[in-house]
């Protein structure tokens, strides 16, 4: 495997888009606890191969597509360097697209935490696919995401092309199918929010304060209900003086 | 102003959402059935009845850790005590004496005495640790005063009146001797019998008074492995054992001083022959614990061969040979004991007869005929309730327990008084099927369904169906007339039989097909709860897993509806199919495919064959696919569709989720793989969406009149994991949303400091899950909602292969003040009605929680826009309001699952909660907006309409006259 990789390194590289992605940690305020994970890791980084397969008979035969350069640490960053497609590959990709075959990619199962890489090198690969026709029609522009679990272990890979649809459009220019235009990112798990009790209590307190400060609310009993008292008094007087109570009622309204 | 409005809006919502039942609605749409489970011990109340108490009781203790009292006249439950599930509440033994029932619970953890009339607890004692072996009532001088509990290394004696311990003694050499039986003949001694397998028997006699060891003997018995299975005590304290190897009986007098050897009696000398490979079984009886057992006993020599024997002076004499005989038992009333024997009569019936124990003579006029259900199991136990008639002859009633957990109570000469289907205490899965149309409706449908063949036959067909309709109408009229003449009391309107089953106007009445753990299937009418059919699958393993699919509904007359039950052995993974008609329960004659390999996954496709049956795909462990039905038509369709049929497999032991695509030759290819390392987290559940779910609205209108479109991916899977690290600071629950076609991880969230069990619902564009927060020590709900944004990528069709943009994910969590047992969402016909979550609580209540409260867009601060959208301001705590309990006071014990089904009315959702009990009701999440109220004033509206009609007529007339007059002028 190492031999094969070095052969790729000899061929010329096309450095594609580099994306930095942070360990997604939002929602929670008190998340300083994770710092111990990345304290003592070396930042030398390491690389893993990215392989692809597209065959007319749909039996996967994976070949190298490029190398993923990973920089371990608290914020794992990734960059991808890939080789161009050869003439033969381009034709095969078109043939596969014509029969609505699949374009598959795979990466080995590794841990992205550089310090754990040696201890947790599990066998096996993670695979994903798109329809070959959409790869052709998007002119090799795709988005690859590497998904990790809480411990930084690679659990899944996904690939989508932009645009994703197959309209049956012919790709005339061979140049369009030479180099990949890839956006790559690492996506870690999101911290699900816990019930927001603190902020709710804060807000309730604010409201209480507002209520307390509001001068309207602090009026005396008589100031607040003078019209009711007046109305009641008028009503009482009206009824005691044996007059029709309609006048009192009008007064009250 | 906003602060004032805030509580107001909440109040308004709560006011709107309260949907309790009125008192006069109780039992109108809902019913509950209570069960006790598989009966292990049953006793009839033997106490002589006082004249004013004429209700007889039956005490049962079951495998579901339930102790209950049944009314032996109706089979109803008088009272029921539901203990903890699992070994902690396991009922080890039940002893009944007079009004007291003594129960040992939890492998000898607790000793309880219950008062049998009202089910009150007399007393409870915590016993010393040690695994329970046996218990017996002990009598002294004709009075039963104590209960002895034998544990692995100790014996204790307790007062029957208050449970206090009289004495406890350690058993000698308990590390080598297995003490298994305790016996007392009422003469001041308690015998504890133990065995050293294949060596000797140990007999220890204790004094009842102070627990002193009076005597300890050991007797050679190199052939014996277990006392319990091969020995009984008969007559005046004689231990009687049977050896299946040498085919002989051994006797040992327990009281005698010098006995060091058992007395062997070869069965051959008694002219008895044991069926080959059968372990002979002895059955004796001790009618009164204060007196020695009877000297008569049964010996079972074969599966259907028993013999009644008598021991006298160390000699055994056969009294009567019963061949064939299925079951035997003893019954006592007063001082008379009889033997009851069940003998097969023919293929479908058995007869039970009584025999005297002293001579084996048959008692006259004591035959009870028991008709076996052809769809049921064989009888496995017989309980006899004997009583003395006025003329001093013995009368009796029989309760028969069968393999399929049915209890049948019979009177002489074979009248079935009641039956209880205890298999329903353990429902595994269920479906609701629409009822068929009535015969006449079906006839009309059939006319259109048949192919046209010429003008004349069509006319004839039409005439014949019209004639059938006329006939049915006349029959109906005749029935009305006939019923009107009968007194009102005789008319039983609610009677539901399989013949009268038909769909009602709004499809509110359905057939509930229930699959129970024992392998018995039931068809229950959802309106009344009547069991309309039952079918026992005889060769189902006890650990089998079931999956029920509806392949063809009732909508395709004249093809009958068709359900398929996949029965899978959990150990071997081998599966078999049972195809049946869900309305009548009859097994279908359709040939089922042989499944020689373990089945990993099943897939019900929307494809239908020429007979309108949906295609079921079964994937075996070599990833080969079997189609059922597999006609040419189906295979052809599958070939055409193959490249768009995807399925997924889950291997939770390795944390592997993998996706496959079907090939034209019905083989499969692996197309994606996601591996969640099993060392860190374990996949506990994977759920897709329900196939029959409709979403009416594609998006939500927001406050600013823009639309937020929902991400409605029908292939989305919600995967829930739990961390292997259970430390309360580090444990977490993982939620993955994965596209089942492409394997793309749409969302990945981690709920930190959380622990299972996780209950979750996945529907529409949301996932709701409940977990235990280890830090705050409380239950919490969390809701995830997925939105595409304000623009739809492709509004006409959804394809997992062409959705490049990940959805927006919103999430919010809430505190829930109770733990929960199960979670389900309501489902309606068109999905217009707002959704509620149905939460089964451990208290037995079912809470209907509006989804509105679980909305991640609930704002922290109230704004004009959020008010426009009717969003409730965020509050961390979720309320539980008692009006939301849909089952008011009808507690559903140990609720394990809730099933929801849409009805013909958009507002109405049918709900069945099952567990130990079964509860059926209807819920109206948005109130009954499409139904007129019961008290709707028809008179007023019709008189107004009529009035208006006449007014227009008159005014029209007047206008005409006026016009005419004007024309003349």
GROMACS .gro file of N, CA and C in nm, chain B residues 841-962:
model
  366
 1094UNK      N    1  -4.693   0.577   3.005
 1094UNK     CA    2  -4.619   0.602   3.129
 1094UNK      C    3  -4.617   0.475   3.213
 1095UNK      N    4  -4.515   0.458   3.296
 1095UNK     CA    5  -4.511   0.338   3.381
 1095UNK      C    6  -4.628   0.330   3.477
 1096UNK      N    7  -4.692   0.444   3.505
 1096UNK     CA    8  -4.806   0.443   3.595
 1096UNK      C    9  -4.929   0.380   3.530
 1097UNK      N   10  -4.922   0.352   3.400
 1097UNK     CA   11  -5.035   0.291   3.333
 1097UNK      C   12  -5.121   0.391   3.259
 1098UNK      N   13  -5.083   0.518   3.265
 1098UNK     CA   14  -5.158   0.619   3.192
 1098UNK      C   15  -5.099   0.636   3.053
 1099UNK      N   16  -5.182   0.678   2.960
 1099UNK     CA   17  -5.135   0.708   2.825
 1099UNK      C   18  -5.160   0.855   2.801
 1100UNK      N   19  -5.051   0.926   2.780
 1100UNK     CA   20  -5.054   1.070   2.769
 1100UNK      C   21  -5.056   1.108   2.622
 1101UNK      N   22  -5.146   1.195   2.587
 1101UNK     CA   23  -5.151   1.246   2.450
 1101UNK      C   24  -5.088   1.385   2.452
 1102UNK      N   25  -4.964   1.392   2.410
 1102UNK     CA   26  -4.885   1.515   2.423
 1102UNK      C   27  -4.882   1.584   2.287
 1103UNK      N   28  -4.932   1.707   2.278
 1103UNK     CA   29  -4.933   1.774   2.148
 1103UNK      C   30  -4.790   1.796   2.097
 1104UNK      N   31  -4.771   1.767   1.971
 1104UNK     CA   32  -4.638   1.784   1.910
 1104UNK      C   33  -4.595   1.931   1.914
 1105UNK      N   34  -4.695   2.019   1.920
 1105UNK     CA   35  -4.672   2.162   1.932
 1105UNK      C   36  -4.576   2.199   2.045
 1106UNK      N   37  -4.581   2.122   2.152
 1106UNK     CA   38  -4.493   2.150   2.265
 1106UNK      C   39  -4.351   2.105   2.236
 1107UNK      N   40  -4.337   2.012   2.141
 1107UNK     CA   41  -4.205   1.965   2.104
 1107UNK      C   42  -4.174   2.025   1.968
 1108UNK      N   43  -4.139   2.151   1.967
 1108UNK     CA   44  -4.113   2.221   1.842
 1108UNK      C   45  -3.985   2.302   1.861
 1109UNK      N   46  -3.879   2.268   1.788
 1109UNK     CA   47  -3.752   2.340   1.812
 1109UNK      C   48  -3.759   2.487   1.774
 1110UNK      N   49  -3.867   2.530   1.713
 1110UNK     CA   50  -3.877   2.671   1.678
 1110UNK      C   51  -3.948   2.750   1.787
 1111UNK      N   52  -3.976   2.687   1.898
 1111UNK     CA   53  -4.035   2.764   2.009
 1111UNK      C   54  -3.936   2.873   2.049
 1112UNK      N   55  -3.979   2.998   2.048
 1112UNK     CA   56  -3.883   3.106   2.069
 1112UNK      C   57  -3.852   3.130   2.217
 1113UNK      N   58  -3.729   3.178   2.240
 1113UNK     CA   59  -3.692   3.217   2.376
 1113UNK      C   60  -3.767   3.344   2.414
 1114UNK      N   61  -3.767   3.438   2.318
 1114UNK     CA   62  -3.836   3.564   2.342
 1114UNK      C   63  -3.953   3.574   2.246
 1115UNK      N   64  -4.065   3.617   2.299
 1115UNK     CA   65  -4.184   3.627   2.215
 1115UNK      C   66  -4.169   3.747   2.122
 1116UNK      N   67  -4.196   3.724   1.997
 1116UNK     CA   68  -4.191   3.835   1.903
 1116UNK      C   69  -4.323   3.836   1.824
 1117UNK      N   70  -4.339   3.940   1.748
 1117UNK     CA   71  -4.461   3.953   1.668
 1117UNK      C   72  -4.474   3.834   1.573
 1118UNK      N   73  -4.358   3.798   1.514
 1118UNK     CA   74  -4.360   3.692   1.414
 1118UNK      C   75  -4.392   3.556   1.476
 1119UNK      N   76  -4.334   3.529   1.591
 1119UNK     CA   77  -4.358   3.399   1.653
 1119UNK      C   78  -4.504   3.388   1.697
 1120UNK      N   79  -4.562   3.501   1.732
 1120UNK     CA   80  -4.703   3.498   1.771
 1120UNK      C   81  -4.790   3.471   1.649
 1121UNK      N   82  -4.749   3.531   1.539
 1121UNK     CA   83  -4.818   3.509   1.412
 1121UNK      C   84  -4.820   3.361   1.377
 1122UNK      N   85  -4.708   3.295   1.410
 1122UNK     CA   86  -4.693   3.154   1.373
 1122UNK      C   87  -4.756   3.060   1.475
 1123UNK      N   88  -4.810   3.114   1.582
 1123UNK     CA   89  -4.868   3.033   1.689
 1123UNK      C   90  -4.764   2.948   1.760
 1124UNK      N   91  -4.646   3.004   1.780
 1124UNK     CA   92  -4.544   2.927   1.851
 1124UNK      C   93  -4.556   2.954   1.999
 1125UNK      N   94  -4.548   2.848   2.077
 1125UNK     CA   95  -4.555   2.864   2.222
 1125UNK      C   96  -4.417   2.907   2.270
 1126UNK      N   97  -4.407   3.008   2.353
 1126UNK     CA   98  -4.274   3.046   2.404
 1126UNK      C   99  -4.208   2.930   2.475
 1127UNK      N  100  -4.075   2.925   2.465
 1127UNK     CA  101  -4.002   2.812   2.519
 1127UNK      C  102  -4.009   2.807   2.670
 1128UNK      N  103  -4.039   2.691   2.720
 1128UNK     CA  104  -4.031   2.666   2.864
 1128UNK      C  105  -3.961   2.533   2.880
 1129UNK      N  106  -3.861   2.525   2.965
 1129UNK     CA  107  -3.783   2.402   2.969
 1129UNK      C  108  -3.861   2.281   3.018
 1130UNK      N  109  -3.964   2.303   3.095
 1130UNK     CA  110  -4.035   2.187   3.148
 1130UNK      C  111  -4.160   2.158   3.067
 1131UNK      N  112  -4.178   2.031   3.037
 1131UNK     CA  113  -4.294   1.985   2.961
 1131UNK      C  114  -4.404   1.954   3.062
 1132UNK      N  115  -4.522   2.008   3.044
 1132UNK     CA  116  -4.626   1.979   3.144
 1132UNK      C  117  -4.689   1.841   3.122
 1133UNK      N  118  -4.737   1.782   3.228
 1133UNK     CA  119  -4.823   1.664   3.217
 1133UNK      C  120  -4.957   1.706   3.275
 1134UNK      N  121  -5.057   1.712   3.190
 1134UNK     CA  122  -5.188   1.754   3.240
 1134UNK      C  123  -5.278   1.631   3.242
 1135UNK      N  124  -5.351   1.618   3.348
 1135UNK     CA  125  -5.431   1.497   3.363
 1135UNK      C  126  -5.541   1.488   3.259
 1136UNK      N  127  -5.581   1.600   3.199
 1136UNK     CA  128  -5.682   1.592   3.092
 1136UNK      C  129  -5.624   1.526   2.969
 1137UNK      N  130  -5.492   1.522   2.961
 1137UNK     CA  131  -5.430   1.463   2.843
 1137UNK      C  132  -5.423   1.311   2.852
 1138UNK      N  133  -5.458   1.256   2.966
 1138UNK     CA  134  -5.459   1.110   2.976
 1138UNK      C  135  -5.578   1.056   2.897
 1139UNK      N  136  -5.550   0.989   2.788
 1139UNK     CA  137  -5.662   0.945   2.704
 1139UNK      C  138  -5.735   0.827   2.765
 1140UNK      N  139  -5.671   0.759   2.861
 1140UNK     CA  140  -5.739   0.642   2.918
 1140UNK      C  141  -5.794   0.672   3.058
 1141UNK      N  142  -5.825   0.798   3.086
 1141UNK     CA  143  -5.879   0.844   3.215
 1141UNK      C  144  -5.839   0.752   3.330
 1142UNK      N  145  -5.930   0.670   3.384
 1142UNK     CA  146  -5.888   0.585   3.497
 1142UNK      C  147  -5.865   0.441   3.454
 1143UNK      N  148  -5.867   0.414   3.324
 1143UNK     CA  149  -5.850   0.277   3.276
 1143UNK      C  150  -5.700   0.247   3.261
 1144UNK      N  151  -5.637   0.218   3.374
 1144UNK     CA  152  -5.492   0.196   3.375
 1144UNK      C  153  -5.454   0.078   3.285
 1145UNK      N  154  -5.352   0.098   3.206
 1145UNK     CA  155  -5.301  -0.010   3.122
 1145UNK      C  156  -5.168  -0.055   3.185
 1146UNK      N  157  -5.171  -0.172   3.249
 1146UNK     CA  158  -5.052  -0.217   3.321
 1146UNK      C  159  -4.943  -0.258   3.224
 1147UNK      N  160  -4.823  -0.225   3.261
 1147UNK     CA  161  -4.702  -0.263   3.188
 1147UNK      C  162  -4.716  -0.240   3.039
 1148UNK      N  163  -4.754  -0.122   3.001
 1148UNK     CA  164  -4.774  -0.095   2.858
 1148UNK      C  165  -4.641  -0.110   2.785
 1149UNK      N  166  -4.646  -0.190   2.679
 1149UNK     CA  167  -4.523  -0.222   2.607
 1149UNK      C  168  -4.521  -0.160   2.468
 1150UNK      N  169  -4.638  -0.137   2.413
 1150UNK     CA  170  -4.642  -0.081   2.279
 1150UNK      C  171  -4.772  -0.009   2.255
 1151UNK      N  172  -4.767   0.088   2.167
 1151UNK     CA  173  -4.888   0.160   2.127
 1151UNK      C  174  -4.894   0.152   1.976
 1152UNK      N  175  -5.010   0.116   1.926
 1152UNK     CA  176  -5.027   0.107   1.781
 1152UNK      C  177  -5.127   0.213   1.739
 1153UNK      N  178  -5.097   0.285   1.636
 1153UNK     CA  179  -5.190   0.386   1.588
 1153UNK      C  180  -5.227   0.355   1.443
 1154UNK      N  181  -5.351   0.382   1.410
 1154UNK     CA  182  -5.397   0.356   1.274
 1154UNK      C  183  -5.493   0.468   1.234
 1155UNK      N  184  -5.487   0.510   1.108
 1155UNK     CA  185  -5.582   0.612   1.065
 1155UNK      C  186  -5.720   0.553   1.046
 1156UNK      N  187  -5.822   0.636   1.059
 1156UNK     CA  188  -5.958   0.590   1.030
 1156UNK      C  189  -6.007   0.666   0.908
 1157UNK      N  190  -6.130   0.641   0.868
 1157UNK     CA  191  -6.184   0.710   0.752
 1157UNK      C  192  -6.209   0.858   0.777
 1158UNK      N  193  -6.217   0.895   0.904
 1158UNK     CA  194  -6.234   1.036   0.939
 1158UNK      C  195  -6.097   1.097   0.957
 1159UNK      N  196  -6.074   1.209   0.895
 1159UNK     CA  197  -5.942   1.272   0.905
 1159UNK      C  198  -5.910   1.311   1.050
 1160UNK      N  199  -6.013   1.345   1.126
 1160UNK     CA  200  -5.985   1.394   1.261
 1160UNK      C  201  -5.952   1.282   1.358
 1161UNK      N  202  -5.980   1.160   1.322
 1161UNK     CA  203  -5.979   1.052   1.420
 1161UNK      C  204  -5.865   0.955   1.394
 1162UNK      N  205  -5.798   0.920   1.502
 1162UNK     CA  206  -5.690   0.823   1.495
 1162UNK      C  207  -5.723   0.711   1.593
 1163UNK      N  208  -5.712   0.588   1.549
 1163UNK     CA  209  -5.741   0.475   1.637
 1163UNK      C  210  -5.613   0.437   1.711
 1164UNK      N  211  -5.629   0.410   1.839
 1164UNK     CA  212  -5.513   0.381   1.923
 1164UNK      C  213  -5.535   0.250   1.997
 1165UNK      N  214  -5.436   0.166   1.995
 1165UNK     CA  215  -5.439   0.045   2.076
 1165UNK      C  216  -5.311   0.043   2.159
 1166UNK      N  217  -5.327   0.035   2.289
 1166UNK     CA  218  -5.211   0.021   2.376
 1166UNK      C  219  -5.211  -0.122   2.427
 1167UNK      N  220  -5.098  -0.188   2.419
 1167UNK     CA  221  -5.094  -0.325   2.467
 1167UNK      C  222  -4.974  -0.346   2.558
 1168UNK      N  223  -4.993  -0.436   2.648
 1168UNK     CA  224  -4.893  -0.470   2.747
 1168UNK      C  225  -4.954  -0.588   2.818
 1169UNK      N  226  -4.966  -0.578   2.949
 1169UNK     CA  227  -5.041  -0.681   3.019
 1169UNK      C  228  -5.190  -0.669   2.985
 1170UNK      N  229  -5.235  -0.546   2.972
 1170UNK     CA  230  -5.374  -0.521   2.935
 1170UNK      C  231  -5.378  -0.471   2.791
 1171UNK      N  232  -5.497  -0.472   2.736
 1171UNK     CA  233  -5.515  -0.416   2.603
 1171UNK      C  234  -5.620  -0.307   2.614
 1172UNK      N  235  -5.586  -0.191   2.561
 1172UNK     CA  236  -5.678  -0.078   2.568
 1172UNK      C  237  -5.692  -0.020   2.429
 1173UNK      N  238  -5.815  -0.001   2.387
 1173UNK     CA  239  -5.842   0.055   2.254
 1173UNK      C  240  -5.924   0.180   2.271
 1174UNK      N  241  -5.886   0.284   2.200
 1174UNK     CA  242  -5.965   0.407   2.204
 1174UNK      C  243  -5.942   0.485   2.076
 1175UNK      N  244  -6.007   0.601   2.067
 1175UNK     CA  245  -5.986   0.691   1.954
 1175UNK      C  246  -5.934   0.822   2.008
 1176UNK      N  247  -5.850   0.888   1.932
 1176UNK     CA  248  -5.807   1.022   1.974
 1176UNK      C  249  -5.836   1.119   1.860
 1177UNK      N  250  -5.861   1.243   1.899
 1177UNK     CA  251  -5.890   1.350   1.804
 1177UNK      C  252  -5.790   1.462   1.829
 1178UNK      N  253  -5.672   1.456   1.769
 1178UNK     CA  254  -5.569   1.555   1.802
 1178UNK      C  255  -5.611   1.699   1.773
 1179UNK      N  256  -5.692   1.722   1.671
 1179UNK     CA  257  -5.739   1.859   1.644
 1179UNK      C  258  -5.887   1.871   1.672
 1180UNK      N  259  -5.937   1.791   1.763
 1180UNK     CA  260  -6.080   1.786   1.793
 1180UNK      C  261  -6.156   1.735   1.672
 1181UNK      N  262  -6.282   1.710   1.689
 1181UNK     CA  263  -6.360   1.650   1.581
 1181UNK      C  264  -6.409   1.757   1.485
 1182UNK      N  265  -6.316   1.810   1.404
 1182UNK     CA  266  -6.356   1.920   1.317
 1182UNK      C  267  -6.443   1.874   1.200
 1183UNK      N  268  -6.444   1.745   1.170
 1183UNK     CA  269  -6.524   1.698   1.057
 1183UNK      C  270  -6.646   1.618   1.100
 1184UNK      N  271  -6.683   1.629   1.226
 1184UNK     CA  272  -6.799   1.554   1.275
 1184UNK      C  273  -6.893   1.652   1.345
 1185UNK      N  274  -7.021   1.637   1.320
 1185UNK     CA  275  -7.118   1.718   1.393
 1185UNK      C  276  -7.128   1.668   1.535
 1186UNK      N  277  -7.155   1.760   1.626
 1186UNK     CA  278  -7.164   1.722   1.767
 1186UNK      C  279  -7.286   1.633   1.789
 1187UNK      N  280  -7.283   1.559   1.898
 1187UNK     CA  281  -7.395   1.472   1.933
 1187UNK      C  282  -7.523   1.553   1.955
 1188UNK      N  283  -7.504   1.674   2.015
 1188UNK     CA  284  -7.621   1.754   2.050
 1188UNK      C  285  -7.651   1.858   1.941
 1189UNK      N  286  -7.608   1.827   1.821
 1189UNK     CA  287  -7.633   1.920   1.711
 1189UNK      C  288  -7.784   1.934   1.688
 1190UNK      N  289  -7.831   2.062   1.670
 1190UNK     CA  290  -7.975   2.086   1.663
 1190UNK      C  291  -8.025   2.069   1.520
 1191UNK      N  292  -8.060   1.949   1.485
 1191UNK     CA  293  -8.109   1.921   1.349
 1191UNK      C  294  -8.242   1.990   1.325
 1192UNK      N  295  -8.326   1.993   1.431
 1192UNK     CA  296  -8.459   2.050   1.419
 1192UNK      C  297  -8.451   2.197   1.378
 1193UNK      N  298  -8.366   2.269   1.449
 1193UNK     CA  299  -8.354   2.412   1.424
 1193UNK      C  300  -8.308   2.436   1.282
 1194UNK      N  301  -8.202   2.367   1.242
 1194UNK     CA  302  -8.145   2.397   1.111
 1194UNK      C  303  -8.241   2.357   1.000
 1195UNK      N  304  -8.314   2.245   1.021
 1195UNK     CA  305  -8.405   2.203   0.914
 1195UNK      C  306  -8.528   2.295   0.910
 1196UNK      N  307  -8.574   2.341   1.028
 1196UNK     CA  308  -8.690   2.430   1.025
 1196UNK      C  309  -8.651   2.565   0.963
 1197UNK      N  310  -8.528   2.611   0.992
 1197UNK     CA  311  -8.482   2.736   0.931
 1197UNK      C  312  -8.476   2.720   0.779
 1198UNK      N  313  -8.420   2.605   0.737
 1198UNK     CA  314  -8.406   2.582   0.594
 1198UNK      C  315  -8.543   2.575   0.526
 1199UNK      N  316  -8.635   2.502   0.590
 1199UNK     CA  317  -8.769   2.489   0.534
 1199UNK      C  318  -8.837   2.624   0.527
 1200UNK      N  319  -8.824   2.698   0.638
 1200UNK     CA  320  -8.883   2.831   0.645
 1200UNK      C  321  -8.833   2.918   0.531
 1201UNK      N  322  -8.702   2.918   0.514
 1201UNK     CA  323  -8.641   2.999   0.408
 1201UNK      C  324  -8.693   2.955   0.271
 1202UNK      N  325  -8.702   2.822   0.256
 1202UNK     CA  326  -8.748   2.767   0.129
 1202UNK      C  327  -8.889   2.817   0.097
 1203UNK      N  328  -8.977   2.806   0.197
 1203UNK     CA  329  -9.115   2.850   0.174
 1203UNK      C  330  -9.121   3.000   0.155
 1204UNK      N  331  -9.039   3.071   0.231
 1204UNK     CA  332  -9.037   3.217   0.216
 1204UNK      C  333  -8.999   3.254   0.074
 1205UNK      N  334  -8.898   3.186   0.019
 1205UNK     CA  335  -8.860   3.218  -0.119
 1205UNK      C  336  -8.973   3.184  -0.215
 1206UNK      N  337  -9.036   3.070  -0.190
 1206UNK     CA  338  -9.147   3.030  -0.278
 1206UNK      C  339  -9.256   3.137  -0.281
 1207UNK      N  340  -9.290   3.179  -0.157
 1207UNK     CA  341  -9.400   3.275  -0.145
 1207UNK      C  342  -9.360   3.408  -0.207
 1208UNK      N  343  -9.239   3.451  -0.174
 1208UNK     CA  344  -9.198   3.582  -0.225
 1208UNK      C  345  -9.186   3.579  -0.377
 1209UNK      N  346  -9.146   3.462  -0.429
 1209UNK     CA  347  -9.137   3.448  -0.574
 1209UNK      C  348  -9.276   3.465  -0.637
 1210UNK      N  349  -9.368   3.399  -0.573
 1210UNK     CA  350  -9.507   3.404  -0.621
 1210UNK      C  351  -9.557   3.548  -0.618
 1211UNK      N  352  -9.531   3.614  -0.505
 1211UNK     CA  353  -9.575   3.753  -0.487
 1211UNK      C  354  -9.511   3.842  -0.592
 1212UNK      N  355  -9.381   3.820  -0.615
 1212UNK     CA  356  -9.310   3.901  -0.713
 1212UNK      C  357  -9.371   3.882  -0.851
 1213UNK      N  358  -9.406   3.756  -0.880
 1213UNK     CA  359  -9.467   3.727  -1.011
 1213UNK      C  360  -9.599   3.804  -1.026
 1214UNK      N  361  -9.678   3.799  -0.921
 1214UNK     CA  362  -9.809   3.866  -0.923
 1214UNK      C  363  -9.790   4.015  -0.945
 1215UNK      N  364  -9.689   4.067  -0.875
 1215UNK     CA  365  -9.664   4.210  -0.883
 1215UNK      C  366  -9.621   4.249  -1.025
   0.00000   0.00000   0.00000
